[in-house]
Coordinates of C-alpha atoms in Angstrom, one line a residue:
M1 CA -25.8 -34.5 -15.6
A2 CA -23.4 -32.8 -13.1
D3 CA -23.2 -29.0 -13.0
K4 CA -20.3 -27.5 -14.8
I5 CA -17.6 -26.4 -12.4
N6 CA -16.6 -22.7 -13.0
F7 CA -12.9 -23.2 -12.5
E8 CA -12.2 -19.5 -13.3
R9 CA -14.2 -18.6 -10.1
L10 CA -12.0 -20.6 -7.7
T11 CA -9.8 -18.8 -5.3
A12 CA -6.1 -19.4 -5.8
V13 CA -5.8 -21.5 -2.7
T14 CA -8.7 -23.7 -3.7
A15 CA -7.4 -24.1 -7.3
R16 CA -3.9 -24.9 -5.9
Q17 CA -5.4 -27.6 -3.7
A18 CA -7.3 -29.1 -6.7
I19 CA -4.2 -29.2 -8.8
D20 CA -2.3 -30.9 -6.0
A21 CA -5.2 -33.4 -5.7
G22 CA -5.1 -34.1 -9.4
T23 CA -8.7 -33.0 -10.0
L24 CA -7.6 -29.9 -11.9
T25 CA -4.7 -29.1 -14.2
A26 CA -2.9 -25.9 -14.9
G27 CA -4.0 -26.1 -18.5
R28 CA -7.7 -26.6 -17.7
L29 CA -7.7 -23.7 -15.2
L30 CA -6.0 -21.4 -17.8
E31 CA -8.5 -22.3 -20.5
A32 CA -11.4 -21.5 -18.1
C33 CA -9.8 -18.1 -17.5
L34 CA -9.3 -17.5 -21.2
E35 CA -12.9 -18.4 -21.9
R36 CA -14.1 -15.8 -19.3
I37 CA -11.8 -13.2 -20.9
D38 CA -13.2 -13.9 -24.3
A39 CA -16.7 -13.4 -23.0
R40 CA -16.0 -10.2 -21.1
E41 CA -12.9 -8.4 -22.2
D42 CA -14.6 -6.3 -24.9
D43 CA -16.7 -4.7 -22.1
V44 CA -14.3 -4.7 -19.2
R45 CA -11.1 -3.8 -21.0
A46 CA -8.8 -5.0 -18.2
W47 CA -5.9 -6.1 -20.3
T48 CA -3.3 -4.2 -22.4
F49 CA -1.6 -7.4 -23.6
L50 CA -2.5 -11.1 -23.4
D51 CA 0.1 -13.8 -24.0
R52 CA -2.2 -16.7 -24.8
A53 CA 0.5 -18.8 -26.5
G54 CA 3.1 -18.2 -23.8
A55 CA 0.6 -18.9 -21.0
R56 CA -0.4 -22.2 -22.6
K57 CA 3.2 -23.2 -22.9
Q58 CA 3.8 -22.4 -19.3
A59 CA 0.8 -24.4 -18.2
A60 CA 1.7 -27.4 -20.3
Q61 CA 5.2 -27.4 -18.8
L62 CA 3.8 -27.2 -15.3
D63 CA 1.4 -30.1 -16.0
A64 CA 4.2 -32.2 -17.4
G65 CA 6.4 -31.9 -14.3
P66 CA 6.5 -31.8 -10.5
S67 CA 5.1 -29.0 -8.4
R68 CA 7.1 -25.8 -9.0
G69 CA 6.1 -23.9 -5.9
L70 CA 3.3 -22.1 -4.1
L71 CA 1.7 -20.7 -7.2
H72 CA 2.0 -23.8 -9.3
G73 CA -0.5 -23.5 -12.2
I74 CA -2.2 -20.3 -11.0
P75 CA -2.9 -17.7 -13.7
L76 CA -2.1 -14.1 -12.8
G77 CA -2.1 -10.6 -14.3
V78 CA 0.7 -8.1 -14.0
K79 CA 0.1 -4.3 -13.9
D80 CA 1.7 -2.8 -16.9
I81 CA 4.0 -0.6 -14.8
I82 CA 6.0 -3.7 -13.9
D83 CA 8.5 -5.1 -16.5
T84 CA 8.2 -8.4 -18.2
H85 CA 10.9 -9.8 -20.4
D86 CA 8.5 -11.6 -22.9
M87 CA 5.7 -9.0 -23.1
P88 CA 5.6 -5.2 -23.8
S89 CA 5.8 -2.9 -20.9
R90 CA 4.0 0.3 -21.9
Y91 CA 3.5 2.0 -18.5
G92 CA 0.1 3.4 -19.8
S93 CA 1.9 5.8 -22.1
P94 CA 2.1 6.2 -25.9
I95 CA 5.8 6.9 -25.4
Y96 CA 6.3 3.2 -24.6
Q97 CA 4.0 1.5 -27.1
H98 CA 6.9 -0.5 -28.5
H99 CA 8.9 -1.0 -25.4
H100 CA 10.1 -4.5 -24.7
P101 CA 12.5 -4.8 -21.7
Q102 CA 14.9 -7.7 -21.5
W103 CA 14.1 -8.6 -17.9
D104 CA 11.3 -9.4 -15.5
G105 CA 10.5 -7.2 -12.5
A106 CA 11.3 -8.9 -9.2
S107 CA 7.7 -9.6 -8.4
V108 CA 7.1 -11.2 -11.9
A109 CA 10.3 -13.3 -11.7
L110 CA 9.3 -14.6 -8.2
S111 CA 5.8 -15.4 -9.4
R112 CA 7.2 -17.4 -12.3
A113 CA 9.7 -19.2 -10.0
A114 CA 6.8 -20.2 -7.7
G115 CA 4.9 -21.7 -10.7
G116 CA 2.6 -18.9 -11.5
V117 CA 1.3 -18.6 -15.0
V118 CA 1.8 -15.0 -16.2
L119 CA -1.2 -14.5 -18.5
G120 CA -0.6 -10.9 -19.5
K121 CA -0.4 -7.2 -18.6
T122 CA -3.2 -5.3 -17.0
V123 CA -4.2 -1.7 -17.7
T124 CA -2.5 1.0 -15.6
T125 CA -3.2 4.7 -15.7
E126 CA -0.5 6.7 -17.3
F127 CA 2.7 6.1 -15.3
A128 CA 0.5 4.8 -12.5
N129 CA -0.8 8.3 -11.9
R130 CA -4.3 9.8 -12.6
H131 CA -4.8 9.8 -16.4
A132 CA -7.1 6.9 -16.8
G133 CA -7.0 4.0 -19.3
P134 CA -10.0 2.3 -20.8
T135 CA -10.8 -0.2 -18.0
R136 CA -14.4 -0.3 -16.7
N137 CA -15.8 -1.5 -13.4
P138 CA -17.0 -5.0 -14.2
L139 CA -19.9 -4.6 -11.7
D140 CA -21.2 -1.6 -13.6
L141 CA -19.5 -0.6 -16.8
E142 CA -20.6 3.0 -16.4
H143 CA -18.3 3.4 -13.3
T144 CA -14.5 3.5 -12.8
P145 CA -12.7 0.5 -11.5
G146 CA -10.4 2.9 -9.6
G147 CA -6.8 3.4 -10.3
S148 CA -4.0 3.2 -10.9
S149 CA -4.1 -0.6 -10.7
S150 CA -7.3 -0.5 -12.8
G151 CA -6.9 -3.6 -14.9
S152 CA -5.6 -5.8 -12.0
A153 CA -8.7 -5.1 -9.8
A154 CA -11.1 -5.5 -12.7
A155 CA -9.5 -8.8 -13.9
V156 CA -9.7 -10.4 -10.5
A157 CA -13.2 -9.1 -9.8
D158 CA -14.5 -10.3 -13.2
F159 CA -12.9 -13.8 -12.8
H160 CA -10.3 -13.4 -15.5
V161 CA -7.5 -14.5 -13.1
P162 CA -7.4 -15.4 -9.4
L163 CA -4.4 -13.2 -8.7
A164 CA -3.0 -9.9 -9.9
L165 CA -0.1 -7.6 -9.2
G166 CA -0.6 -3.9 -8.6
T167 CA 1.3 -1.0 -7.2
Q168 CA 0.4 1.8 -4.7
T169 CA 2.0 5.2 -4.3
G170 CA -1.2 6.8 -2.9
G171 CA -4.2 4.5 -3.1
S172 CA -3.7 2.5 -6.2
V173 CA -4.3 -1.0 -4.7
I174 CA -6.7 -0.5 -1.8
R175 CA -9.1 1.9 -3.6
P176 CA -9.6 -0.1 -6.8
A177 CA -9.9 -3.3 -4.8
S178 CA -12.7 -1.6 -2.8
Y179 CA -14.4 -0.3 -5.9
C180 CA -14.4 -3.7 -7.6
G181 CA -15.2 -5.8 -4.6
V182 CA -12.0 -7.8 -4.2
Y183 CA -9.4 -8.3 -1.5
G184 CA -6.5 -5.8 -1.8
Y185 CA -3.2 -5.8 0.1
K186 CA -0.6 -3.1 0.4
P187 CA 2.3 -4.6 2.3
S188 CA 4.7 -2.8 4.6
F189 CA 7.0 -0.5 2.6
Q190 CA 9.5 -2.5 0.5
L191 CA 8.4 -5.9 1.8
I192 CA 8.0 -6.9 -1.9
G193 CA 10.8 -5.7 -4.1
N194 CA 10.4 -2.7 -6.4
A195 CA 13.1 -3.8 -8.9
G196 CA 11.6 -3.6 -12.4
V197 CA 8.8 -1.2 -11.5
R198 CA 8.7 2.1 -13.4
T199 CA 9.4 4.4 -10.6
N200 CA 7.2 7.3 -9.5
T201 CA 8.8 8.0 -6.1
E202 CA 11.4 6.0 -4.3
A203 CA 10.0 7.2 -1.0
L204 CA 6.5 5.7 -1.4
D205 CA 6.1 3.2 -4.3
T206 CA 4.9 -0.2 -3.0
V207 CA 4.0 -3.4 -4.9
G208 CA 0.6 -4.7 -3.8
L209 CA -1.6 -7.7 -4.4
M210 CA -5.2 -8.4 -5.6
A211 CA -7.0 -11.7 -4.8
R212 CA -10.3 -13.3 -3.9
S213 CA -9.6 -14.1 -0.2
V214 CA -7.3 -13.4 2.6
D215 CA -5.8 -16.9 2.3
D216 CA -4.9 -16.1 -1.3
L217 CA -3.1 -12.9 -0.2
A218 CA -1.1 -14.9 2.3
L219 CA -0.1 -17.4 -0.4
F220 CA 0.8 -14.7 -2.9
K221 CA 2.8 -12.8 -0.3
A222 CA 4.9 -15.8 0.6
A223 CA 5.8 -16.4 -3.0
L224 CA 6.7 -12.8 -3.7
T225 CA 8.8 -12.4 -0.6
E226 CA 10.5 -15.8 -1.1
T227 CA 9.7 -16.7 2.5
P228 CA 8.1 -19.8 3.9
Y229 CA 4.4 -20.0 3.5
I230 CA 2.5 -19.5 6.7
A231 CA -1.1 -20.6 6.5
I232 CA -3.6 -18.1 8.0
D233 CA -4.0 -18.6 11.7
T234 CA -7.3 -17.0 12.5
P235 CA -7.5 -15.6 16.0
P236 CA -10.9 -15.5 17.8
L237 CA -12.7 -12.2 17.5
S238 CA -12.9 -12.0 21.3
A239 CA -9.1 -11.9 21.5
L240 CA -8.7 -8.9 19.1
S241 CA -8.2 -5.2 20.0
I242 CA -9.3 -3.0 17.1
A243 CA -9.1 0.8 17.0
L244 CA -11.6 2.7 14.9
C245 CA -9.7 5.5 13.1
R246 CA -11.7 7.9 11.1
T247 CA -8.6 9.8 10.1
P248 CA -8.4 13.6 9.8
Y249 CA -10.5 13.4 6.5
W250 CA -13.7 11.8 7.9
D251 CA -15.8 14.7 6.7
R252 CA -15.0 13.6 3.1
A253 CA -16.4 10.1 3.6
A254 CA -19.6 9.2 1.8
D255 CA -22.5 7.9 3.9
E256 CA -22.0 4.4 2.7
S257 CA -18.4 4.4 3.8
R258 CA -19.3 5.8 7.2
R259 CA -22.0 3.1 7.6
A260 CA -19.7 0.3 6.6
L261 CA -17.0 1.4 9.1
E262 CA -19.4 1.9 12.0
Q263 CA -21.4 -1.3 11.4
T264 CA -18.1 -3.3 11.3
A265 CA -17.1 -1.7 14.6
E266 CA -20.5 -2.6 16.1
L267 CA -20.2 -6.2 14.8
L268 CA -16.7 -6.6 16.3
A269 CA -17.8 -5.3 19.6
S270 CA -20.8 -7.7 19.6
A271 CA -18.5 -10.6 18.9
G272 CA -16.4 -9.7 21.9
A273 CA -13.6 -7.8 20.3
T274 CA -12.2 -4.8 22.2
V275 CA -13.1 -1.7 20.1
T276 CA -11.5 1.6 20.9
E277 CA -10.9 4.8 18.9
L278 CA -7.8 6.5 17.6
V279 CA -7.8 10.2 16.9
L280 CA -4.6 11.0 15.1
P281 CA -2.6 14.0 16.3
G282 CA -3.1 17.2 14.4
E283 CA 0.3 17.0 12.8
F284 CA -1.0 14.0 10.7
A285 CA -3.4 16.4 8.8
G286 CA -0.3 17.8 7.1
L287 CA 0.6 14.5 5.5
E288 CA -1.9 15.2 2.6
E289 CA 0.1 18.1 1.3
A290 CA 3.4 16.5 2.2
H291 CA 2.4 13.4 0.1
R292 CA 1.6 15.6 -2.9
Q293 CA 4.9 17.4 -2.6
I294 CA 7.0 14.2 -2.3
C295 CA 5.2 12.7 -5.3
A296 CA 5.6 15.8 -7.5
F297 CA 9.2 16.5 -6.5
E298 CA 10.4 13.0 -7.3
I299 CA 8.2 12.4 -10.3
L300 CA 9.4 15.5 -11.9
R301 CA 12.9 14.2 -11.7
N302 CA 12.2 10.5 -12.4
Y303 CA 10.4 11.4 -15.6
A304 CA 12.9 14.0 -16.7
D305 CA 13.7 12.1 -20.0
E306 CA 10.1 11.8 -21.0
L307 CA 9.4 15.4 -20.2
R308 CA 12.4 16.6 -22.2
R309 CA 12.1 14.4 -25.3
F310 CA 8.4 13.4 -25.5
R311 CA 6.5 16.2 -23.6
E312 CA 3.9 16.3 -26.4
L313 CA 3.0 12.7 -25.6
V314 CA 2.6 13.3 -21.9
S315 CA -1.0 13.9 -20.8
D316 CA -2.3 17.3 -19.5
D317 CA -3.3 15.5 -16.3
F318 CA 0.3 14.5 -15.6
I319 CA 1.5 18.0 -16.3
T320 CA -1.1 19.8 -14.2
Q321 CA -1.2 17.4 -11.3
R322 CA 2.4 16.4 -11.0
V323 CA 4.8 18.5 -13.1
V324 CA 3.5 21.9 -12.2
L325 CA 3.5 21.1 -8.5
G326 CA 6.9 19.5 -8.8
E327 CA 8.3 22.7 -10.3
Q328 CA 6.9 24.7 -7.3
T329 CA 8.3 22.3 -4.7
T330 CA 11.7 23.3 -3.4
L331 CA 14.3 20.9 -1.9
E332 CA 13.6 22.4 1.5
M333 CA 9.9 21.7 1.1
F334 CA 10.6 18.2 0.0
R335 CA 12.9 17.6 3.0
E336 CA 10.3 19.0 5.4
A337 CA 7.7 16.6 3.9
I338 CA 10.0 13.6 4.3
M339 CA 10.8 14.6 7.9
L340 CA 7.1 15.0 8.7
G341 CA 6.5 11.4 7.5
E342 CA 9.3 10.2 9.7
R343 CA 7.9 11.9 12.8
C344 CA 4.4 10.5 12.1
R345 CA 5.7 7.0 11.5
S346 CA 7.6 7.1 14.8
W347 CA 4.5 8.3 16.7
L348 CA 2.2 5.6 15.2
D349 CA 4.8 2.8 15.8
R350 CA 5.1 3.9 19.5
W351 CA 1.3 4.0 19.8
F352 CA 0.9 0.5 18.4
A353 CA 3.5 -0.8 20.8
E354 CA 2.1 0.9 23.9
R355 CA -1.6 0.2 23.2
R356 CA -1.1 -3.4 21.8
V357 CA -3.8 -2.8 19.3
D358 CA -4.0 -5.5 16.6
A359 CA -5.3 -3.3 13.8
L360 CA -6.9 0.0 12.9
L361 CA -10.3 0.0 11.2
T362 CA -10.6 2.8 8.7
P363 CA -12.3 3.5 5.3
S364 CA -11.0 1.9 2.1
A365 CA -12.3 4.7 -0.1
Q366 CA -14.6 7.7 0.1
G367 CA -17.5 5.4 -1.0
E368 CA -18.7 3.6 -4.1
A369 CA -16.9 3.9 -7.4
P370 CA -17.7 7.2 -9.1
R371 CA -19.6 7.2 -12.3
G372 CA -17.5 7.6 -15.5
I373 CA -14.0 6.3 -16.2
A374 CA -12.0 9.5 -16.5
F375 CA -11.8 10.1 -12.8
T376 CA -10.4 7.1 -10.8
G377 CA -11.5 8.3 -7.4
N378 CA -10.0 10.2 -4.4
V379 CA -7.0 8.8 -2.5
V380 CA -7.8 10.6 0.7
F381 CA -8.3 7.4 2.7
N382 CA -5.3 5.6 1.3
F383 CA -2.3 7.8 0.9
L384 CA -2.0 8.2 4.7
W385 CA -1.1 4.5 5.2
T386 CA 1.1 4.4 2.2
F387 CA 3.0 7.3 3.6
L388 CA 3.2 5.7 7.1
Y389 CA 4.6 2.4 5.5
T390 CA 2.0 0.3 7.3
P391 CA 0.4 -2.8 5.9
A392 CA -3.2 -2.4 4.8
I393 CA -5.9 -4.8 3.6
T394 CA -9.4 -4.0 2.2
L395 CA -12.3 -6.3 3.0
P396 CA -15.1 -6.1 0.3
H397 CA -18.2 -6.9 2.3
F398 CA -20.6 -3.9 1.9
T399 CA -22.5 -2.3 -0.9
G400 CA -23.6 1.3 -1.4
P401 CA -26.9 2.8 -2.6
L402 CA -26.1 1.9 -6.2
G403 CA -25.3 -1.7 -5.3
L404 CA -21.6 -1.2 -5.9
P405 CA -19.0 -2.5 -3.4
V406 CA -17.8 -0.6 -0.4
G407 CA -14.9 -1.9 1.5
V408 CA -13.4 -1.4 5.0
Q409 CA -9.7 -1.2 5.5
L410 CA -7.6 -2.8 8.2
V411 CA -4.2 -1.3 8.9
G412 CA -1.5 -2.9 11.0
R413 CA 1.7 -1.9 12.7
K414 CA 4.6 -1.5 10.3
Y415 CA 6.2 -4.9 9.5
T416 CA 3.5 -7.0 11.1
D417 CA 2.1 -8.2 7.8
Q418 CA 1.4 -11.8 8.7
H419 CA -0.4 -10.8 11.9
L420 CA -2.5 -8.3 9.9
L421 CA -3.5 -11.1 7.5
N422 CA -4.5 -13.3 10.4
V423 CA -6.6 -10.5 11.9
A424 CA -8.2 -9.7 8.5
S425 CA -9.2 -13.4 8.2
S426 CA -10.9 -13.2 11.5
V427 CA -12.7 -9.9 10.7
A428 CA -13.8 -11.3 7.3
G429 CA -15.5 -14.1 9.2
L430 CA -18.0 -11.6 10.4
W431 CA -19.7 -11.9 7.1
S432 CA -19.2 -15.5 6.2

């Protein structure tokens, strides 16, 4: 008797190929994902809402007709900070427990247009900030999956769905992807539309993607940007120029993150890549405080209604970490923070152009996922690249002392997303 095929474990690209070949249907793939959710959701708690009936209807319609697009038949999860017209959008807050918008966010609408099967909403921290939801790391339930895209990372890692949408204002895609051992991609700023995302800060919010391979990220990116799909073109490692960037915060990296970064650099050099180092100018160290000030200043204003009418339903974490600092941040401080970001972006863009470096190699997170679920981890190795508007990808190929995933992060020049995906595919080949 032939071994059972675990369809829920397929990458999106492999599943898409099987559907095209007629060896798999959208309905069968969906049922495999639902079976996995039924077996694991009580433990992992990745979802805040599942639309089983709606997903089955979508899959049946897709199976009855011609190919709809790049994501035809692929189930996906949507972080519950992004609006959906047919499901609740609760934003991780009791204020919105009965909120049903009448529209889809742009990333959801484009996923559906490309044939994606929107299975449900994944858990977010409150307003995509730091107050955690109930999601647990599927690789060790005693540890956080990271945040704020907690449910999206856990759902992909635990084989509930091949793809999921997240968002990143600080480190909310790359860090949970690293903690859960999946591929995370934060695009260049505004490559994917923010329409229909509950806003934290207009200056930084970025829609990002979770998947099981670099190829999946490229497929998903093309669908969400409504641009022609360009298959990964993996350059030889010997043709790459990679700069090791420890960032100004290297002293905060755990041993496992240091080892992952340095071992990757050694492997690249052994494979013939040109490996250099980038020490960022001292001015970049000021971006940590500038990031906090921008977030607090804009969040205080973007959540003015919730704070005025429903303050008792807002968490203490949100008040102490965002509102208090927002009240202390003047317009002059906010403008100085914005201008610092602009100067640092200009410097880094010139550096990439002059040095012709393909990517920076830098930590994905401090280390393994912390124990407990109340603290979702430190963003110190993520916010920098969000602030600088550069594309970033985490590759999940190391483990720490507890056996939990440790990723390394590749960062590209602003707006060179496809090239970074190609480079990431080449670097991922080190461990294949």
